[in-house]
Tab-separated table of C-alpha atoms and ligand atoms in Angstrom:
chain	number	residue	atom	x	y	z
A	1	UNK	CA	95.375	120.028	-69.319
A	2	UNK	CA	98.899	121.280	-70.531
A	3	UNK	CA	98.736	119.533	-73.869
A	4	UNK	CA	98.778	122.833	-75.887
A	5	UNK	CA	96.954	122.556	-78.978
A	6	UNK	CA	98.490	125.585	-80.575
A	7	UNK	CA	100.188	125.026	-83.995
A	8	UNK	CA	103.064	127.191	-84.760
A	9	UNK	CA	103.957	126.002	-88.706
A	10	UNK	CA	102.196	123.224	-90.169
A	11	UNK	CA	102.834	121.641	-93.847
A	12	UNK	CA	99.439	121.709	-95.344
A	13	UNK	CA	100.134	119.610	-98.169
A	14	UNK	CA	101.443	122.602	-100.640
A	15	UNK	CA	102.463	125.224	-98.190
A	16	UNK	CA	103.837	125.944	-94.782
A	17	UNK	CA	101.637	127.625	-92.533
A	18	UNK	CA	102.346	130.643	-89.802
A	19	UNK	CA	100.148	131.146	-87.065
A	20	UNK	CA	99.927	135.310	-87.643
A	21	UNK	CA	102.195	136.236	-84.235
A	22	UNK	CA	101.774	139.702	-85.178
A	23	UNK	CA	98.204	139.548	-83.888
A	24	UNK	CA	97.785	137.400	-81.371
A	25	UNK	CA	95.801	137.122	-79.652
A	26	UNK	CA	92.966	139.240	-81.107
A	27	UNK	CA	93.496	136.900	-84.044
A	28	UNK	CA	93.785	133.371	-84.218
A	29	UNK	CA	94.786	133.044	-88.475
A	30	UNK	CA	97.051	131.778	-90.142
A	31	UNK	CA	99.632	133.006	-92.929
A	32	UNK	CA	100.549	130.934	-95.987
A	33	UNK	CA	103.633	130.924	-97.337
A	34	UNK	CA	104.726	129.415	-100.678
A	35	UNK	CA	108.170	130.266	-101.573
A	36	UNK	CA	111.074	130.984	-99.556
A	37	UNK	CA	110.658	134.386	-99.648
A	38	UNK	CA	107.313	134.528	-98.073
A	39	UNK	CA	109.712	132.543	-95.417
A	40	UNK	CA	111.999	135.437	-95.567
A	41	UNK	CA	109.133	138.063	-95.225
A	42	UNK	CA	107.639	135.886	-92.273
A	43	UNK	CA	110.346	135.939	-90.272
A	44	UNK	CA	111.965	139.563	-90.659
A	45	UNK	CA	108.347	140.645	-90.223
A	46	UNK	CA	107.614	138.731	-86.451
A	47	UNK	CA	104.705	136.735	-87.911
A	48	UNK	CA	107.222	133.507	-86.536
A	49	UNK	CA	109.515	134.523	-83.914
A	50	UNK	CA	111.503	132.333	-81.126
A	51	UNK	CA	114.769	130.730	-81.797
A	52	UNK	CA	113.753	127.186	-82.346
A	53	UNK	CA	110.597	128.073	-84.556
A	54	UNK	CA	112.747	130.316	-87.016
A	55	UNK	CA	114.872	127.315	-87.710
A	56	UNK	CA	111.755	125.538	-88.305
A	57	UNK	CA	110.335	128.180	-90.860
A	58	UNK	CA	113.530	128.191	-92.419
A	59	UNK	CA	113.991	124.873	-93.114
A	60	UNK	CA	110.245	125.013	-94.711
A	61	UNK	CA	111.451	128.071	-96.997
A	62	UNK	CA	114.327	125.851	-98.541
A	63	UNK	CA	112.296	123.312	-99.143
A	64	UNK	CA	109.316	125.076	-100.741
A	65	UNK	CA	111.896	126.573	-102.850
A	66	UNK	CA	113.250	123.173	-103.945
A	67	UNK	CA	109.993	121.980	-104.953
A	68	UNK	CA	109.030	125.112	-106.986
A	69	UNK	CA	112.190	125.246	-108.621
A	70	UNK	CA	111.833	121.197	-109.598
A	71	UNK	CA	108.432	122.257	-111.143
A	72	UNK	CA	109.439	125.020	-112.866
A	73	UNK	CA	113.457	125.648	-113.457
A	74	UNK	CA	115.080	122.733	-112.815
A	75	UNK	CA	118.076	123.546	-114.724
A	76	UNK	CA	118.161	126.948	-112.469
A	77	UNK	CA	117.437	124.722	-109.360
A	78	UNK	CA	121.332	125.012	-107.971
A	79	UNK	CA	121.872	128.256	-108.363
A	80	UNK	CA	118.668	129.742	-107.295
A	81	UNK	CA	118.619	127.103	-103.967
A	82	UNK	CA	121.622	129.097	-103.304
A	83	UNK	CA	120.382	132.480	-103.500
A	84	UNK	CA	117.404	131.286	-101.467
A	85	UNK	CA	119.251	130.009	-98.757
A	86	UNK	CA	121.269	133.067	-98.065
A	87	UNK	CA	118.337	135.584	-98.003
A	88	UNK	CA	117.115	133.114	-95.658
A	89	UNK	CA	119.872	133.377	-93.467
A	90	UNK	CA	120.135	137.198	-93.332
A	91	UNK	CA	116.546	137.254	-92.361
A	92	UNK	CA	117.346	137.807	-88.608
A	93	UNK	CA	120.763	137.847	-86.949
A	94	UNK	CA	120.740	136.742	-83.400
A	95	UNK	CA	119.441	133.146	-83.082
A	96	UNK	CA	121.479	130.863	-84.259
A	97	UNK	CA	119.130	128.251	-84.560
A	98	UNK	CA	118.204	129.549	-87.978
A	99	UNK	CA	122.002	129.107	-89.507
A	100	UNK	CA	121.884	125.788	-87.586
A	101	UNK	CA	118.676	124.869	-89.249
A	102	UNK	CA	119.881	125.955	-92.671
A	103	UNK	CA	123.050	124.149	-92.630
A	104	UNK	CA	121.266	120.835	-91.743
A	105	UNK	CA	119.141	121.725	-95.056
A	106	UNK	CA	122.388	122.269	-97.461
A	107	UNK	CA	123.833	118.905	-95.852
A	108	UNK	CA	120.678	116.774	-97.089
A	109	UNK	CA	121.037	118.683	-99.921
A	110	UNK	CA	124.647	117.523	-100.681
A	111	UNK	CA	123.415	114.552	-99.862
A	112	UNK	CA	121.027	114.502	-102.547
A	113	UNK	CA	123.230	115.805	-105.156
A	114	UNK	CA	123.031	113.841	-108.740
A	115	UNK	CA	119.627	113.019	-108.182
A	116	UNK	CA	116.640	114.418	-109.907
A	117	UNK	CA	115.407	118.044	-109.063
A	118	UNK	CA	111.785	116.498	-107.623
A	119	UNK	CA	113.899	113.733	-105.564
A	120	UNK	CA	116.317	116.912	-103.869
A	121	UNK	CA	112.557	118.454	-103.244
A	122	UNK	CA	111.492	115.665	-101.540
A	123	UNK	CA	114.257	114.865	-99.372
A	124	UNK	CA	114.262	118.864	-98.411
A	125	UNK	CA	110.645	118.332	-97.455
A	126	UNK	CA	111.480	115.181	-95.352
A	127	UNK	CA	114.505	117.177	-93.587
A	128	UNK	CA	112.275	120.258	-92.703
A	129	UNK	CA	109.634	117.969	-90.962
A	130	UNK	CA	112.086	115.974	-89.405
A	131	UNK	CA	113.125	119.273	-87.588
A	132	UNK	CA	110.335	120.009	-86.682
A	133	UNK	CA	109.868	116.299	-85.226
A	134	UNK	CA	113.312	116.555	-83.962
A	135	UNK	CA	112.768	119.766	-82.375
A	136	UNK	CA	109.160	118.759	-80.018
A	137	UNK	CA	110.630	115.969	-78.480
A	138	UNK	CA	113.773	117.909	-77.925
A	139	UNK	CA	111.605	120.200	-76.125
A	140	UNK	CA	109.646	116.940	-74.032
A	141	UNK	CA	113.478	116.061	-72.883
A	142	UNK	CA	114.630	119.279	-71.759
A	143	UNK	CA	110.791	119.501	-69.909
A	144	UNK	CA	111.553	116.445	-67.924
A	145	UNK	CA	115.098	117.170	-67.131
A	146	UNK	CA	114.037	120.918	-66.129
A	147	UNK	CA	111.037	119.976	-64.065
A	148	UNK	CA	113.188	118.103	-61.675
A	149	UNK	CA	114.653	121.422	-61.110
A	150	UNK	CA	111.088	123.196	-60.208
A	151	UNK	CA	109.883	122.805	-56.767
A	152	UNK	CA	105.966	121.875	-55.635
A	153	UNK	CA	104.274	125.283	-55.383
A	154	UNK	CA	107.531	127.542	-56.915
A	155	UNK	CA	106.578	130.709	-58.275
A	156	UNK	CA	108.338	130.938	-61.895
A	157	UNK	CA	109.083	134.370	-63.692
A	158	UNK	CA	109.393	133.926	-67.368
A	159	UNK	CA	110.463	136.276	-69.753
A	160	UNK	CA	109.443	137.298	-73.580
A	161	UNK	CA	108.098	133.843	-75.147
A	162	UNK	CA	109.884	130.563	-75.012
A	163	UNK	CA	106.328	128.583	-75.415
A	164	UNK	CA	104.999	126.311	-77.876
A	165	UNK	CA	104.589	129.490	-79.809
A	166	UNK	CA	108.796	130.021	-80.184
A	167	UNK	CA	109.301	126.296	-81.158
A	168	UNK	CA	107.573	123.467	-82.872
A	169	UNK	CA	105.722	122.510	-79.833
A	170	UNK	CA	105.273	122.187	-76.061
A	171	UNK	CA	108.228	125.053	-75.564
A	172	UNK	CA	111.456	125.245	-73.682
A	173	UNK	CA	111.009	127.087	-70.706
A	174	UNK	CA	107.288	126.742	-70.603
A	175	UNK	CA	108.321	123.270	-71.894
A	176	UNK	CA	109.641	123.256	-68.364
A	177	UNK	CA	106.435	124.278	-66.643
A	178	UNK	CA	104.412	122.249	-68.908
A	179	UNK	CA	106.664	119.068	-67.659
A	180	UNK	CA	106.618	120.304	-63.862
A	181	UNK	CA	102.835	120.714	-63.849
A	182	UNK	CA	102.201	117.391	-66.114
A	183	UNK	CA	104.184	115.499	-63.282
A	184	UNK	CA	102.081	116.710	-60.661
A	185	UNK	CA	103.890	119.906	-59.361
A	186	UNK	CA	101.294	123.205	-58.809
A	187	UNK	CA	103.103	126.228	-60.077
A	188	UNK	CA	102.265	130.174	-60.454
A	189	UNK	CA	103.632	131.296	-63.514
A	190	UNK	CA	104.740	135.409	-63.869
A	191	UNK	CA	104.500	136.364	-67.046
A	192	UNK	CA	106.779	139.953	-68.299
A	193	UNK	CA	104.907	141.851	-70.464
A	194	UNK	CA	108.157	141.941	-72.337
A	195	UNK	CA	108.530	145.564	-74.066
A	196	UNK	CA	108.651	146.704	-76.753
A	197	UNK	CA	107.056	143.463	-78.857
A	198	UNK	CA	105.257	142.208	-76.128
A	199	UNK	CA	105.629	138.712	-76.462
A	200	UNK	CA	104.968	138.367	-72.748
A	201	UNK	CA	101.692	140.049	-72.748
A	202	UNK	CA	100.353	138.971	-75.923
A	203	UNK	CA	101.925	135.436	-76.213
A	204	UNK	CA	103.037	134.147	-73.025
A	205	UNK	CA	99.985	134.992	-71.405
A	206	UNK	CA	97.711	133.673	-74.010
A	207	UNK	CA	99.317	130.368	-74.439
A	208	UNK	CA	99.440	129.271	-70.851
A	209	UNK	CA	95.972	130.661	-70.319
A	210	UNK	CA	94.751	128.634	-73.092
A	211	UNK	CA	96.379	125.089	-71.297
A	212	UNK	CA	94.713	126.429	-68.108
A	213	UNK	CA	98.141	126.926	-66.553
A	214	UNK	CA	98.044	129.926	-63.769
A	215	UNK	CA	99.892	132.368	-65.444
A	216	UNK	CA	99.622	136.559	-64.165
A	217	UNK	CA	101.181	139.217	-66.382
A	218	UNK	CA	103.621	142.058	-64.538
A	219	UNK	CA	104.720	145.286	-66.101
A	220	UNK	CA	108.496	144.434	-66.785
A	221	UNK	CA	109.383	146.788	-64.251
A	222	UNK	CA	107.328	145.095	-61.605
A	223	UNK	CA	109.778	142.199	-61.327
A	224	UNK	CA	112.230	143.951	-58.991
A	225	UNK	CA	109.778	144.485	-56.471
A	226	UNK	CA	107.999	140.957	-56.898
A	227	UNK	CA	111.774	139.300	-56.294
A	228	UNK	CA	112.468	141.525	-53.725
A	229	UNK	CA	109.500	140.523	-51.898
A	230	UNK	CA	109.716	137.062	-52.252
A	231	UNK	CA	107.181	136.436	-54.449
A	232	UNK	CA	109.128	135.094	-56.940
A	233	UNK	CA	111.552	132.434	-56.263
A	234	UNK	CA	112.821	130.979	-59.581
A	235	UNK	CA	113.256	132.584	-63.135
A	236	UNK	CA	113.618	130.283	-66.505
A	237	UNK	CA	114.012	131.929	-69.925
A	238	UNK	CA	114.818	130.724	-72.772
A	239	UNK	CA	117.792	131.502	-75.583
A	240	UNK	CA	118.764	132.870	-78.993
A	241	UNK	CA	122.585	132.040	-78.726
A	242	UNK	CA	124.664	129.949	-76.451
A	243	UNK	CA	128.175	130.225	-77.580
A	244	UNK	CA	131.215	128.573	-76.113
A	245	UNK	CA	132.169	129.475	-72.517
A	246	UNK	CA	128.222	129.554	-71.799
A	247	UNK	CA	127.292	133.440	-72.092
A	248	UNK	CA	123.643	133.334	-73.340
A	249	UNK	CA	121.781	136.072	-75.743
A	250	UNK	CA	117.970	136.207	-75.237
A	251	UNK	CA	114.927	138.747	-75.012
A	252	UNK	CA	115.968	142.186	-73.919
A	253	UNK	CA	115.541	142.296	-70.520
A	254	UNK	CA	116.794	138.817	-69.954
A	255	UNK	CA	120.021	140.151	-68.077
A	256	UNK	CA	117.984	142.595	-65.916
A	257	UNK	CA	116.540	139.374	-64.483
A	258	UNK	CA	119.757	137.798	-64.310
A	259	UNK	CA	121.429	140.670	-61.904
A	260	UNK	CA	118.129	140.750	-60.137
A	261	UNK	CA	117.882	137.074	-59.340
A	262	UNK	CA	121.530	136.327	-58.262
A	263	UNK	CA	120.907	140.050	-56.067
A	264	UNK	CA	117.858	137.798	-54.261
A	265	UNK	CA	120.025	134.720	-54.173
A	266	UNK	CA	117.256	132.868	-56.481
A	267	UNK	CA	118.071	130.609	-59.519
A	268	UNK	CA	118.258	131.622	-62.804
A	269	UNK	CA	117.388	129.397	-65.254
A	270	UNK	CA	118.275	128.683	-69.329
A	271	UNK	CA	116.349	126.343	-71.667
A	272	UNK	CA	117.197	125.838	-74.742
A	273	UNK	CA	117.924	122.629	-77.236
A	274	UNK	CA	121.398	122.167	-78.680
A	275	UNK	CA	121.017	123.654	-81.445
A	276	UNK	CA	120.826	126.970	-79.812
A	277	UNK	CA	124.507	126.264	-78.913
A	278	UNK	CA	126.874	128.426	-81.035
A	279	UNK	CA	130.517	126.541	-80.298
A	280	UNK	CA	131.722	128.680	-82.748
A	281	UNK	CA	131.939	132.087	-80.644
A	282	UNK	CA	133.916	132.398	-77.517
A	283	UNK	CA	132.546	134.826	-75.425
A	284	UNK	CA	128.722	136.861	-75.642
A	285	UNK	CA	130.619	139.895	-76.755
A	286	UNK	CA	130.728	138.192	-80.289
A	287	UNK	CA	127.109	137.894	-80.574
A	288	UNK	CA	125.018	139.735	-83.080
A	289	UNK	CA	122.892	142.105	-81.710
A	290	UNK	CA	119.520	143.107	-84.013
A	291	UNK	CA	118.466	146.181	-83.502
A	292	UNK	CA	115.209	146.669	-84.822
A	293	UNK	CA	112.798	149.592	-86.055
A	294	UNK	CA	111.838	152.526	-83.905
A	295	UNK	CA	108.887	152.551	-84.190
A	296	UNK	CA	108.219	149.431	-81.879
A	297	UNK	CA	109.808	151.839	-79.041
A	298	UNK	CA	107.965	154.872	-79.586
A	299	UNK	CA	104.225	153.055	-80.095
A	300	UNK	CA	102.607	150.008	-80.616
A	301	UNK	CA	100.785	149.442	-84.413
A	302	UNK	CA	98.557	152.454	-85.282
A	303	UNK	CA	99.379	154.046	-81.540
A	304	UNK	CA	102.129	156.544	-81.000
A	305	UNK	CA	103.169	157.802	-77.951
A	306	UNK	CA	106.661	159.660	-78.266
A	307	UNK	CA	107.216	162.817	-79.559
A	308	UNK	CA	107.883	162.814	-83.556
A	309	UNK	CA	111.576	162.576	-84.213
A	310	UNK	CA	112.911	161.574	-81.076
A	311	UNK	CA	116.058	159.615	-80.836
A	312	UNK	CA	115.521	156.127	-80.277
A	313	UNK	CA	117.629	152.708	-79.750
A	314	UNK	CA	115.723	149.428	-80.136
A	315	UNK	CA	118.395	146.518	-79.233
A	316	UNK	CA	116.598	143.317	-79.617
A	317	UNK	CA	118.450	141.407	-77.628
A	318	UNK	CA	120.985	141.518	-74.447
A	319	UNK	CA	123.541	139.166	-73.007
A	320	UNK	CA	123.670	137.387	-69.803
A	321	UNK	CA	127.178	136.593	-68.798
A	322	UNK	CA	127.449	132.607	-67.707
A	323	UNK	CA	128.473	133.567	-64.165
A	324	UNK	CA	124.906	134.895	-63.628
A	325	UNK	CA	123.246	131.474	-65.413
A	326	UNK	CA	122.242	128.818	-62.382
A	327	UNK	CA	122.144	126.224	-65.300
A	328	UNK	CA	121.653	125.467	-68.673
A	329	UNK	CA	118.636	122.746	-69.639
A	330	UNK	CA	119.223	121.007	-72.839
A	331	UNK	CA	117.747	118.139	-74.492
A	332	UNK	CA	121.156	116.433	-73.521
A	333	UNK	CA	121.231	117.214	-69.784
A	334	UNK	CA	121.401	119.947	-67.574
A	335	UNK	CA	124.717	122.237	-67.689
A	336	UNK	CA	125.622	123.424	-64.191
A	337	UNK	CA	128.295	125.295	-63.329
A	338	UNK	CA	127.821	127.002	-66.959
A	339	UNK	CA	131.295	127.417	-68.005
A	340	UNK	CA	133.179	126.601	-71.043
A	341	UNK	CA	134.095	122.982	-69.703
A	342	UNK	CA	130.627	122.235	-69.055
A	343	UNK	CA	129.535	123.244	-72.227
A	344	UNK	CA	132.350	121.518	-74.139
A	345	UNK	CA	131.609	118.168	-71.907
A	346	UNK	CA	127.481	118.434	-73.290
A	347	UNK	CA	128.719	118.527	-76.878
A	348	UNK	CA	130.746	115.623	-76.596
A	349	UNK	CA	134.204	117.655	-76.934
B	401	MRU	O1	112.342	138.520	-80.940
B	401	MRU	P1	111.831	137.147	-80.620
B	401	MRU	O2	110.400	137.135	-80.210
B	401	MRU	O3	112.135	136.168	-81.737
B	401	MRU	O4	112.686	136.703	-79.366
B	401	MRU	C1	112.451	135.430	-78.814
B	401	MRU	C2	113.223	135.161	-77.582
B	401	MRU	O5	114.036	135.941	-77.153
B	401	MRU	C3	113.006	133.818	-76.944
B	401	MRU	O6	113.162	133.893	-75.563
B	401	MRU	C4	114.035	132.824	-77.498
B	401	MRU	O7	114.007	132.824	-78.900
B	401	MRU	C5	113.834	131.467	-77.003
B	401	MRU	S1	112.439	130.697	-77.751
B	401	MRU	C6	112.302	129.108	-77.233
């Protein structure tokens, strides 16, 4: 029942492709992309979203670009790899799974160096699916360790999409549900409709409704009152950006249900895989925030709604401080208190 057979990205042989997130789910097709900068184009544009999936898409765009380049330039094949790989990693700025997932691709590639353009192709193609291997049983850990968390018969508020749909499979926070439910727990799932890209309504829904997983969709607003009256008694989320002392970047909104949840005395969840873990920044503060068009706030596709010229912010993402963070779930074990030691202690420092 909760095996979900939705494909994210999948190597057809000659290209990688996209399930079309854009439309889902009034649409069920699929988007091809050849070259990294369909990659580039995919991503920027939402038709792959979620932290883990990015890095996936990513690591597909260096490789196609490898293997077209070893076809057709292979004396150009260094420098243009190059150029490839940065517009990849100015695609989008918050999750840091894509830089993660990029880096692992220039390491195999330095790894590779002196051998024959089609060889580097090939080991970039092996490296991009073993990320994407790498990344779905990630996802089956962190389930297993995070359903132990999730009582019989909790009701779970979830926020944006952290489902099959972000990642290369099964999810992390509906990873968590899919776990929970797989090991015999019944769970009602609330789903935020997640404004303005609606990844709640259009994804979150869809996805669990397609496993047959009892999922209802709120207005976002609807979640004070739902905590309040104790219909909801655990959120989970997942993450764009863990950095050092724990502070976690996800869906805007994400902190909202932070505040509310320790307000209500409920637990608020995090799952995400290590690579989601940015050591490198101290404190959320430091976190790139994407701010993205207007036009997502004021309508939705052809629809408009605001008045014409209105002043607008679109922040992408907010920031949860660690204090407000029950407990991390990662692939590695389960971070609780968050705090800079316990974060340290998971990666091994
Ligand atoms: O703008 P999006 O749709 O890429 O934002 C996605 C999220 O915020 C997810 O919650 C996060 O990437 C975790 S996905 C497992």
């Amino acid at each position: 029942m909760t095996s979900s057979r939705i494909a994210t990205l999948r190597w057809d042989g000659r290209c990688l492709q996209l399930i079309d997130q854009r439309v889902l789910p009034m649409q069920e097709r699929y988007v091809a992309c050849a070259r990294a900068d369909d990659v580039v184009a995919a991503i920027r544009d939402m038709v792959v979203r979620g932290a883990p999936a990015i890095g996936c898409a990513a690591a597909y765009g260096v490789a196609l670009e490898a293997i077209h380049l070893a076809r057709v330039a292979p004396a150009q094949l260094h420098a243009e790899l190059e150029s490839a790989l940065e517009r990849l990693a100015s695609s989008r700025p918050t999750a840091v799974n894509l830089a993660w997932a990029l880096q692992r691709m220039r390491e195999r590639w330095t790894a590779l160096s002196g051998h024959e353009p089609k060889a580097i192709a090939h080991g970039l193609l092996d490296e991009a699916h073993a990320i994407v291997e790498e990344d779905i049983a990630a996802n089956r850990r962190m389930g297993a360790l995070g359903a132990a968390l999730i009582a019989d018969g909790a009701q779970i508020l979830t926020h944006c999409n952290a489902g099959a749909l972000a990642t290369a499979g099964h999810g992390t926070a509906l990873g968590v549900i899919r776990s929970a439910i797989e090991a015999g727990k019944t769970l009602r799932v609330f789903a935020d409709e997640t404004r303005p890209f609606l990844q709640g309504a259009r994804l979150t829904a869809w996805e669990l409704s397609q496993d047959g997983i009892d999922v209802t969709l709120i207005a976002d607003v609807a979640a004070g009152h739902l905590i309040s009256r104790g219909e909801v008694n655990v959120v989970i989320v997942g993450a764009d950006r863990i950095v050092a002392n724990g502070d976690t970047a996800n869906k805007i909104g994400t902190y909202t249900l932070a505040v509310l949840a320790r307000r209500h005395g409920i637990p608020f969840y995090v799952a995400a895989p290590v690579s989601t873990i940015d050591p490198a920044l101290p404190s959320g503060d430091r976190i790139p925030i994407e701010e993205r068009t207007p036009d997502e706030v004021t309508g939705f596709r052809e629809h408009r709604w605001a008045p014409t010229g209105v002043a607008v912010r679109n922040p992408a993402f907010d920031v949860t401080p660690a204090e407000l963070i029950s407990a991390i779930v990662t692939e590695r074990g389960v971070v609780a208190p968050v705090n800079e030691l316990g974060i340290r202690r998971l990666l091994g420092g």
